[in-house]
Amino acid sequence: MTAAAVLEAGSFRDPAGRVFSAGKQILRTVSPVAAQQFNAASQSGVLRRLVDAGRLVDFADVTEQAASFGLNDAEVLLSHPRIPFISYPYEWSFSLHKAAALAHLDLQLDLLRDGFALSDATAYNVQFEGVHPVFIDHLSIRPYQDGEIWAGHRQFCMQFLNPLLMWSLLDLQPSAWFRGSLEGIAPEELAKLIPLRKRLSLTVLTHVIAQAAMQRRSVNKAQGSASYRTAKLPRNGFEGMLDGLRRTIAKLEVPSHRTVWGDYANNTSYSSPEMEAKHRFCSEMVSAVQPDLLYDIGCNSGDYSLGALNAGAKSVVGFDFDQAALEVAYRRAKDASLPFLPLWLDAANPSPAQGWGQAERKGFAGRAQPDALLALAFIHHIAIGRNVPLDMAVDWIVSHAKVGVIEFPHKADPMVQTLLSQREDIFPDYDHHNFARLLGERARIVRQIDVLPTRTLYWYERS
Amino acid sequence: MNGKTVVSLIGTLAMLAVAAPAYAYLDPSTGSIILQATIGAIAGATLFMRTFLYRIKSAIFGSKSSTDK
C-alpha cells in the first residue's frame, strides 16, 4: 500500500516541480516544461556523481508509480530519502551558514565545469546531514547557456554573503533579522550598517556597496529589470565572481568566537562524578529506546548529544541559545563526522510557521518526530530566566517526544541561584517536589536519580 | 563626472552586451545585473591572473594544495 502524497508547502516557487511527503519517502514531481532540463542533467551523469560524493540528496526515478500516488501530471516522478531534520538559515550557527555558502559556491563551480548551472541561490536548498551540507533541489540544476548572467547572484548575497558579513564584520547575529525577512538581508539594507573603514574590501565594495547603489538607482528611475534581461556575463567572469566570493567567505570568522576554541581545548578533559552519573543515566534511556532521532534541548557544546550517539541514537539534533557553545558543538560534529546537528534555538520564542500561507517554513513544534529527548540543565532557563510557569514549561518539553530525560536543578542549586541573584524570587512553584508531581501527571516516571543533592534527573515515558 | 552619470553609463554598457535569455523563474534584479556586467570582466581577469601566477609558482617551487576549507 502506498502512503498518501502530501504537498510540502515550501516547494511552490519554482514551477519546475513540487515536493510531496509520502510516509518515509519524499516525492518530487517534474513538470513537462522542466523535464527536458532534468533529463539532460540526469543523463549527463552529473547528478549521480554529486549523490555519490554526498553533496546531493539521493534520488530514484519512480515515474511508473506516479498514478498510485495520484500524481499523474508529473512528467517524471522522483523519490528521495528523508533528511532527519529540515533546518532553516535563521537557525544555523555561523559555521553552519558558512559551510552552506561554501557548499553552494563549490557546487556552482563544479557544475559549470560540466556545463551546468544553478537556476537560483536559495539557502533553503541546503540542508545538513550531521553538519555536512547537502543540496536538496535537483531541479535547480540545469544546462548552462554560454554568457548567461548569474540569475541567483542577488539571492546569494541576501541569503549567504550578507548574513555572514553582518556576523563577521559587525559581530551581529543575523538570525532574528533573517527570520523576520525570509528572503534574507538586502545589500541596500546592509550597506547602511557598514562603517567606512570596513568597506575597504573588494567583496564589500562590489557585492554590497556598489550593488546597493545600482539597485537604489534603478528603483528610483522606476526602470524594471526587463530592459536588462539581455545582459551578458562571460563564463570566465562568472567563474571569477564565484571564486572571489569563495575565497572571501572561506576566510570569514566572528571576532567574538575567536576565544571559544582555546576555552574548549582547556575544558574538554574535565569530568566530574556528577557528569559521569548524568551520562550513565541518559545512556540507559537511549539504549532502551534506540531512537532514530533524538533532540538534545539545551545541548551546549554537545557533551550529552555525543553520549547519546555512543549509546545508540542514530542521529541527534541539538538546540542551544549560546552561539559560542554551538560553534564548539559544530567543530566536534565535523571533526568526527557525527550525525549531530547543533542549531540555534530561543526556546521561549522558537521558529514560527511562516512565509506564504504561514506554512512555507515550518515552525519548531512538529517539524520532526524525535523518538526521545534530553533536556539537561535547561528548564530553569525558561521557568526562571523567562518567567514561563513550571507546568507550561513541563508541557512544552514533554510535547516533543514520548520518552526523555529531564534534569531539574532545585532552587538551592547554584545555577538557579545565579538566575535569582539579580531579581526577586517570584517562583514559589519552582520546587523539585512540585516538578515531580507535574511530570507525573503528564507521564510515567520510569526512574529518577539525584546526581547532586540539588540536581535530579527524571526519565519519563508518556503515552 | 558625478556618481549618477557613472551608474547610468555602466547601465547603458550593461544593456549593450547581449545574450540569449536563459530559462529562469527568479528575477535577478537590476542592481545585480548591472554589477555583473561591470565586474564580470574584472573578476574573470583576476581569476585568470591568479591561476597564471599559481601555475608559475608551482612550476618554480613545486605544486602545493591551494584549498582553503
XYZ file of C-alpha atoms in Angstrom:
532
model
C 0.000 0.000 0.000
C 1.355 3.421 -0.855
C 1.157 6.279 1.639
C -0.811 9.344 0.553
C 1.280 12.103 -1.003
C 1.011 15.337 0.999
C 2.203 18.551 -0.625
C 5.166 20.261 1.062
C 4.061 23.874 1.372
C 7.559 25.274 0.828
C 8.070 23.970 -2.718
C 5.940 26.271 -4.853
C 8.352 28.967 -6.033
C 9.953 27.156 -8.937
C 7.275 25.855 -11.334
C 9.743 23.152 -12.436
C 8.292 20.801 -9.828
C 6.662 20.239 -6.453
C 7.697 18.229 -3.433
C 5.441 15.812 -1.553
C 5.786 13.828 1.626
C 4.616 10.219 1.452
C 5.323 8.101 4.509
C 9.053 7.578 4.780
C 9.799 8.940 1.331
C 9.913 12.370 -0.199
C 8.497 12.615 -3.733
C 9.276 15.252 -6.323
C 7.238 15.833 -9.448
C 8.993 17.210 -12.519
C 6.723 19.292 -14.712
C 6.687 18.747 -18.501
C 8.363 22.139 -19.007
C 11.323 21.191 -16.775
C 11.635 17.523 -17.751
C 13.975 18.231 -20.650
C 16.432 20.079 -18.426
C 16.224 17.450 -15.711
C 16.796 14.652 -18.214
C 19.828 16.487 -19.597
C 21.326 16.733 -16.108
C 20.384 13.167 -15.235
C 21.700 11.618 -18.465
C 24.991 13.513 -18.249
C 25.757 11.622 -15.036
C 26.406 14.847 -13.105
C 23.547 14.254 -10.638
C 24.708 10.724 -9.840
C 28.301 11.897 -9.339
C 27.112 14.549 -6.854
C 24.993 11.980 -4.985
C 27.954 9.576 -4.799
C 30.105 12.402 -3.405
C 27.489 13.057 -0.694
C 26.745 16.573 -1.998
C 23.252 16.000 -3.396
C 20.447 14.091 -1.723
C 19.862 10.688 -3.357
C 17.116 10.175 -5.933
C 15.405 7.356 -7.793
C 13.090 7.557 -10.780
C 9.688 6.193 -9.701
C 7.636 7.638 -12.566
C 5.841 4.313 -13.030
C 4.329 4.736 -9.523
C 3.004 8.256 -10.234
C -0.601 7.074 -10.672
C -0.584 5.185 -7.357
C 0.231 8.465 -5.575
C -2.333 10.398 -7.600
C 0.440 12.464 -9.207
C -0.498 11.779 -12.827
C 0.543 15.230 -14.041
C 4.189 14.526 -13.354
C 6.332 14.013 -16.444
C 8.940 12.462 -14.147
C 8.478 11.397 -10.519
C 11.479 11.174 -8.210
C 11.758 9.580 -4.794
C 14.216 10.838 -2.161
C 15.241 9.607 1.279
C 14.005 11.792 4.131
C 16.508 14.100 5.824
C 16.297 13.660 9.640
C 15.614 17.340 10.353
C 14.878 20.238 7.993
C 16.624 23.351 9.312
C 16.427 26.963 8.157
C 19.215 29.544 7.754
C 17.934 31.574 10.714
C 18.565 28.520 12.897
C 22.137 27.991 11.699
C 25.260 28.915 13.614
C 27.892 30.983 11.839
C 29.905 27.882 10.921
C 26.858 26.072 9.543
C 25.917 29.107 7.459
C 29.474 29.423 6.184
C 29.624 25.698 5.326
C 26.341 26.056 3.416
C 27.656 29.084 1.484
C 30.885 27.338 0.523
C 28.978 24.205 -0.486
C 26.740 26.324 -2.725
C 29.702 28.048 -4.415
C 31.604 24.783 -4.848
C 28.521 23.231 -6.404
C 28.187 26.145 -8.857
C 31.878 25.976 -9.791
C 31.858 22.194 -10.286
C 28.594 22.249 -12.234
C 29.964 24.936 -14.525
C 32.884 22.679 -15.459
C 30.322 20.053 -16.506
C 28.260 22.582 -18.476
C 25.525 23.063 -15.870
C 24.413 25.915 -13.614
C 22.026 26.525 -10.734
C 18.833 28.417 -11.504
C 18.787 30.057 -8.049
C 20.837 30.518 -4.888
C 18.343 29.972 -2.111
C 19.840 28.942 1.222
C 16.722 26.846 1.901
C 18.034 24.398 -0.727
C 20.911 23.480 1.553
C 20.216 21.040 4.371
C 22.516 19.217 6.754
C 23.316 15.570 7.380
C 25.155 15.896 10.660
C 26.930 19.186 9.915
C 27.703 18.165 6.330
C 25.828 20.371 3.828
C 23.704 18.577 1.239
C 21.934 20.187 -1.702
C 18.290 19.118 -1.931
C 16.874 20.676 -5.113
C 17.610 18.548 -8.181
C 15.522 20.792 -10.413
C 17.733 23.836 -9.741
C 20.451 22.097 -11.769
C 20.062 22.855 -15.463
C 22.246 23.245 -18.559
C 24.442 26.366 -18.598
C 23.984 28.719 -21.536
C 27.165 30.446 -22.564
C 27.236 34.084 -21.475
C 24.127 33.932 -19.274
C 24.159 36.082 -16.171
C 24.225 34.603 -12.677
C 20.498 34.782 -12.008
C 20.924 33.840 -8.357
C 23.572 36.469 -7.576
C 21.370 38.823 -5.572
C 19.758 35.887 -3.809
C 23.204 34.520 -2.927
C 24.148 37.892 -1.457
C 20.914 38.190 0.526
C 20.849 34.660 1.915
C 24.526 33.766 2.268
C 27.008 36.602 1.854
C 25.226 39.408 3.697
C 24.275 37.451 6.830
C 27.864 36.168 7.035
C 29.328 39.653 6.512
C 26.973 41.106 9.111
C 28.082 38.479 11.609
C 31.759 38.738 10.772
C 32.231 42.489 10.151
C 29.779 43.790 12.735
C 29.764 40.869 15.214
C 25.977 40.940 14.908
C 23.997 37.707 14.808
C 21.671 37.962 11.764
C 19.214 35.212 12.840
C 16.423 37.473 14.139
C 16.554 39.689 11.042
C 16.684 36.717 8.667
C 13.778 35.094 10.478
C 11.714 38.228 10.013
C 12.808 38.620 6.408
C 12.760 35.178 4.822
C 14.369 36.375 1.573
C 17.448 37.396 3.546
C 19.251 40.694 4.073
C 19.284 43.085 1.107
C 22.524 44.835 0.051
C 20.684 48.189 0.295
C 19.998 47.494 3.970
C 23.366 46.057 4.919
C 25.194 48.906 3.131
C 23.715 51.366 5.614
C 25.182 49.472 8.551
C 28.778 49.015 7.391
C 31.092 51.800 8.598
C 33.525 53.377 6.157
C 36.664 51.631 7.455
C 35.039 48.212 6.984
C 34.127 48.917 3.375
C 37.716 48.620 2.207
C 37.430 45.134 0.779
C 36.712 44.328 -2.836
C 33.863 41.982 -1.874
C 32.131 44.540 0.359
C 32.678 47.367 -2.129
C 31.290 45.479 -5.112
C 28.709 42.970 -3.856
C 27.306 45.181 -1.084
C 28.030 48.889 -1.595
C 28.027 49.055 -5.426
C 25.153 46.617 -5.826
C 23.115 48.596 -3.293
C 23.821 51.851 -5.144
C 22.871 50.370 -8.506
C 19.743 48.783 -7.094
C 18.632 52.027 -5.405
C 19.276 53.967 -8.598
C 17.270 51.531 -10.744
C 14.375 51.587 -8.283
C 14.417 55.409 -8.225
C 14.303 55.516 -12.012
C 11.333 53.121 -11.891
C 13.025 51.074 -14.556
C 12.169 47.375 -14.341
C 14.843 44.768 -14.843
C 13.164 43.706 -18.087
C 15.304 46.027 -20.182
C 18.406 44.464 -18.679
C 17.327 40.883 -19.332
C 19.696 40.679 -22.240
C 22.807 41.420 -20.164
C 25.725 39.078 -20.570
C 28.276 37.659 -18.166
C 31.194 35.856 -19.815
C 31.850 32.419 -18.365
C 35.292 33.337 -17.016
C 33.709 36.350 -15.329
C 31.109 34.075 -13.724
C 33.840 31.737 -12.511
C 35.866 34.713 -11.281
C 32.926 36.010 -9.218
C 32.271 32.589 -7.693
C 35.964 32.072 -6.967
C 36.334 35.547 -5.427
C 33.312 35.039 -3.173
C 34.564 31.616 -2.170
C 37.970 32.992 -1.162
C 36.393 35.802 0.870
C 33.829 33.631 2.646
C 36.382 30.906 3.465
C 38.344 33.495 5.475
C 35.392 34.980 7.381
C 35.185 34.431 11.112
C 33.332 36.025 14.004
C 35.553 38.142 16.309
C 33.694 37.146 19.487
C 34.004 33.436 18.637
C 37.794 33.537 18.479
C 38.403 32.807 22.150
C 35.974 29.886 22.111
C 38.402 27.376 20.611
C 41.021 27.944 23.298
C 38.483 27.629 26.109
C 37.139 24.470 24.518
C 40.561 22.836 24.341
C 41.134 23.611 28.030
C 37.770 22.280 29.148
C 37.236 19.030 27.273
C 39.265 16.852 29.612
C 37.184 17.982 32.604
C 34.819 15.402 34.015
C 33.129 15.152 37.423
C 31.308 12.279 39.192
C 28.097 14.274 38.589
C 28.690 14.365 34.818
C 29.501 10.658 34.785
C 26.277 9.867 36.625
C 24.330 12.001 34.142
C 25.982 10.245 31.212
C 25.169 6.808 32.651
C 21.529 7.703 33.312
C 20.978 9.210 29.832
C 22.765 6.299 28.170
C 20.439 3.820 29.869
C 17.402 5.646 28.488
C 18.937 5.904 24.996
C 19.986 2.230 24.995
C 16.449 1.233 25.950
C 14.731 3.440 23.339
C 17.292 3.180 20.474
C 15.997 6.418 18.911
C 16.386 7.128 15.193
C 16.211 10.817 16.083
C 16.887 12.400 19.473
C 16.519 16.072 20.418
C 19.013 17.496 22.885
C 17.298 20.688 24.064
C 19.912 22.905 25.666
C 22.726 20.877 24.124
C 25.506 23.344 25.000
C 28.700 22.085 23.335
C 27.183 18.651 22.764
C 28.584 16.502 25.613
C 25.351 14.560 26.095
C 24.469 14.574 22.380
C 27.713 12.695 21.774
C 26.906 10.456 24.731
C 23.504 9.683 23.169
C 25.156 8.776 19.856
C 27.550 6.451 21.698
C 24.592 4.843 23.456
C 22.889 4.036 20.148
C 20.957 7.091 18.947
C 21.151 7.168 15.137
C 21.017 10.946 14.843
C 20.858 13.867 17.250
C 19.669 17.417 16.696
C 20.881 19.717 19.441
C 19.451 23.135 20.286
C 21.032 25.927 22.245
C 20.818 29.690 22.678
C 24.561 30.193 23.109
C 26.316 30.695 19.759
C 29.769 30.126 21.241
C 28.685 26.711 22.577
C 27.152 25.902 19.183
C 30.484 26.650 17.495
C 32.215 24.123 19.727
C 29.441 21.604 19.076
C 29.818 22.189 15.322
C 33.542 21.541 15.484
C 33.093 18.308 17.426
C 30.440 17.052 14.981
C 32.558 17.999 11.980
C 35.864 16.601 13.247
C 34.361 13.185 13.910
C 31.739 13.290 11.070
C 28.972 12.660 13.596
C 25.235 12.557 12.776
C 24.815 15.513 15.161
C 23.358 18.851 14.062
C 23.621 21.694 16.612
C 21.126 24.506 15.895
C 20.262 27.855 17.439
C 17.005 27.994 19.401
C 15.416 30.528 21.693
C 13.115 28.084 23.478
C 10.906 30.923 24.739
C 10.379 32.050 21.148
C 11.001 29.110 18.777
C 10.839 29.408 14.971
C 7.232 30.027 13.904
C 5.363 28.572 10.937
C 5.723 31.401 8.434
C 6.085 32.505 4.842
C 3.280 32.094 2.318
C 0.101 30.809 3.954
C 2.097 30.637 7.187
C 3.163 27.198 6.006
C 6.112 27.778 3.689
C 8.633 27.436 6.532
C 7.641 25.131 9.341
C 7.572 26.032 12.998
C 9.745 24.291 15.553
C 6.920 22.188 17.011
C 6.061 19.212 14.844
C 8.897 19.753 12.317
C 10.137 16.247 13.079
C 9.090 13.396 15.354
C 12.027 12.648 17.651
C 11.837 9.282 19.390
C 13.430 10.668 22.551
C 14.762 13.860 24.055
C 17.227 15.192 26.586
C 16.618 18.464 28.424
C 19.526 18.777 30.826
C 20.232 21.909 32.849
C 17.625 23.616 30.696
C 14.252 24.052 32.396
C 15.414 26.763 34.860
C 16.384 28.974 31.900
C 12.763 29.154 30.729
C 10.980 28.688 34.072
C 13.007 31.341 35.890
C 15.007 33.135 33.167
C 11.899 33.717 31.040
C 9.077 33.522 33.620
C 7.361 30.517 31.986
C 5.182 28.843 34.670
C 6.606 25.447 35.588
C 3.547 23.460 34.397
C 3.767 25.149 30.979
C 7.495 24.502 30.792
C 6.914 20.784 31.542
C 4.088 20.662 28.967
C 6.346 22.159 26.321
C 9.269 19.821 26.935
C 7.291 16.560 27.053
C 5.233 17.579 23.984
C 8.248 16.983 21.722
C 8.916 13.315 22.474
C 7.204 10.439 24.251
C 10.370 9.482 26.111
C 13.103 11.590 27.582
C 15.348 12.639 30.411
C 14.752 15.991 32.093
C 17.155 17.430 34.614
C 15.617 19.536 37.356
C 18.031 21.851 39.165
C 16.493 22.602 42.577
C 16.017 26.161 43.722
C 19.050 25.888 46.017
C 21.275 24.899 43.087
C 23.976 27.447 42.183
C 22.730 27.546 38.528
C 19.289 28.622 39.753
C 20.683 30.940 42.413
C 22.711 32.751 39.735
C 19.499 33.482 37.823
C 17.794 34.655 41.025
C 20.700 36.779 42.225
C 19.551 39.878 40.336
C 15.827 39.591 40.913
C 13.110 38.837 43.392
C 12.093 35.196 43.820
C 8.559 35.239 42.411
C 8.650 31.497 41.729
C 7.067 29.636 44.697
C 6.054 26.824 42.282
C 9.634 26.224 41.205
C 10.258 23.295 43.510
C 11.505 19.773 42.864
C 8.534 18.102 44.613
C 6.172 20.175 42.518
C 8.135 19.347 39.365
C 7.919 15.602 40.109
C 4.160 15.945 40.625
C 3.661 17.916 37.377
C 5.743 15.456 35.372
C 3.947 12.511 36.994
C 0.576 13.932 35.890
C 1.761 14.013 32.276
C 3.892 10.900 32.040
C 5.096 7.846 33.887
C 8.339 8.477 35.727
C 10.398 5.434 34.800
C 13.286 6.273 37.113
C 14.916 9.193 38.821
C 18.342 9.890 40.233
C 19.968 12.668 42.267
C 23.249 13.433 40.531
C 23.911 16.110 43.155
C 21.960 16.965 46.311
C 20.410 19.839 44.317
C 20.006 18.221 40.873
C 17.583 15.443 39.968
C 17.260 13.644 36.645
C 13.905 12.161 35.625
C 13.396 9.538 32.929
C 9.795 9.895 31.738
C 7.636 7.989 29.309
C 4.224 9.165 28.191
C 1.565 7.550 26.043
C 31.613 63.073 -13.873
C 29.368 62.505 -10.852
C 28.203 59.215 -9.359
C 24.868 59.251 -11.146
C 26.497 59.636 -14.557
C 28.834 56.737 -13.788
C 25.936 54.479 -12.825
C 23.957 55.480 -15.937
C 26.980 54.838 -18.143
C 27.541 51.426 -16.573
C 23.868 50.604 -17.024
C 23.960 51.551 -20.685
C 27.095 49.480 -21.257
C 25.475 46.546 -19.493
C 22.463 46.741 -21.810
C 24.681 46.758 -24.873
C 26.144 43.351 -24.051
C 23.553 40.973 -25.497
C 22.977 37.259 -24.970
C 20.071 34.850 -25.317
C 17.957 34.812 -22.139
C 18.032 31.548 -20.212
C 15.013 29.826 -18.685
C 14.712 31.448 -15.292
C 11.970 31.716 -12.674
C 13.968 34.051 -10.479
C 14.037 37.810 -11.015
C 17.722 38.618 -10.863
C 17.008 42.341 -10.192
C 18.605 45.282 -11.898
C 21.338 46.142 -9.392
C 22.782 42.651 -9.609
C 22.672 42.575 -13.415
C 24.460 45.898 -13.814
C 27.024 44.811 -11.258
C 27.673 41.537 -13.067
C 28.063 43.276 -16.410
C 30.537 45.639 -14.745
C 32.656 43.414 -12.540
C 32.326 40.201 -14.554
C 35.267 41.097 -16.774
C 37.396 42.202 -13.800
C 36.549 39.052 -11.850
C 37.411 36.930 -14.876
C 40.749 38.706 -15.358
C 41.566 38.342 -11.649
C 40.881 34.628 -11.728
C 42.970 34.273 -14.893
C 45.903 36.121 -13.293
C 45.569 34.112 -10.095
C 45.605 30.810 -11.987
C 48.502 32.042 -14.150
C 50.578 33.114 -11.112
C 49.752 29.871 -9.329
C 50.995 27.864 -12.314
C 54.243 29.832 -12.411
C 54.712 29.371 -8.656
C 54.024 25.644 -8.975
C 56.485 25.359 -11.853
C 59.222 27.042 -9.798
C 58.532 25.821 -6.257
C 56.637 22.587 -6.939
C 52.875 22.184 -6.591
C 51.061 22.629 -3.287
C 47.429 22.240 -2.427
C 45.555 25.534 -2.596
C 42.324 24.506 -0.915
C 41.242 26.681 1.980
C 38.279 24.918 3.539
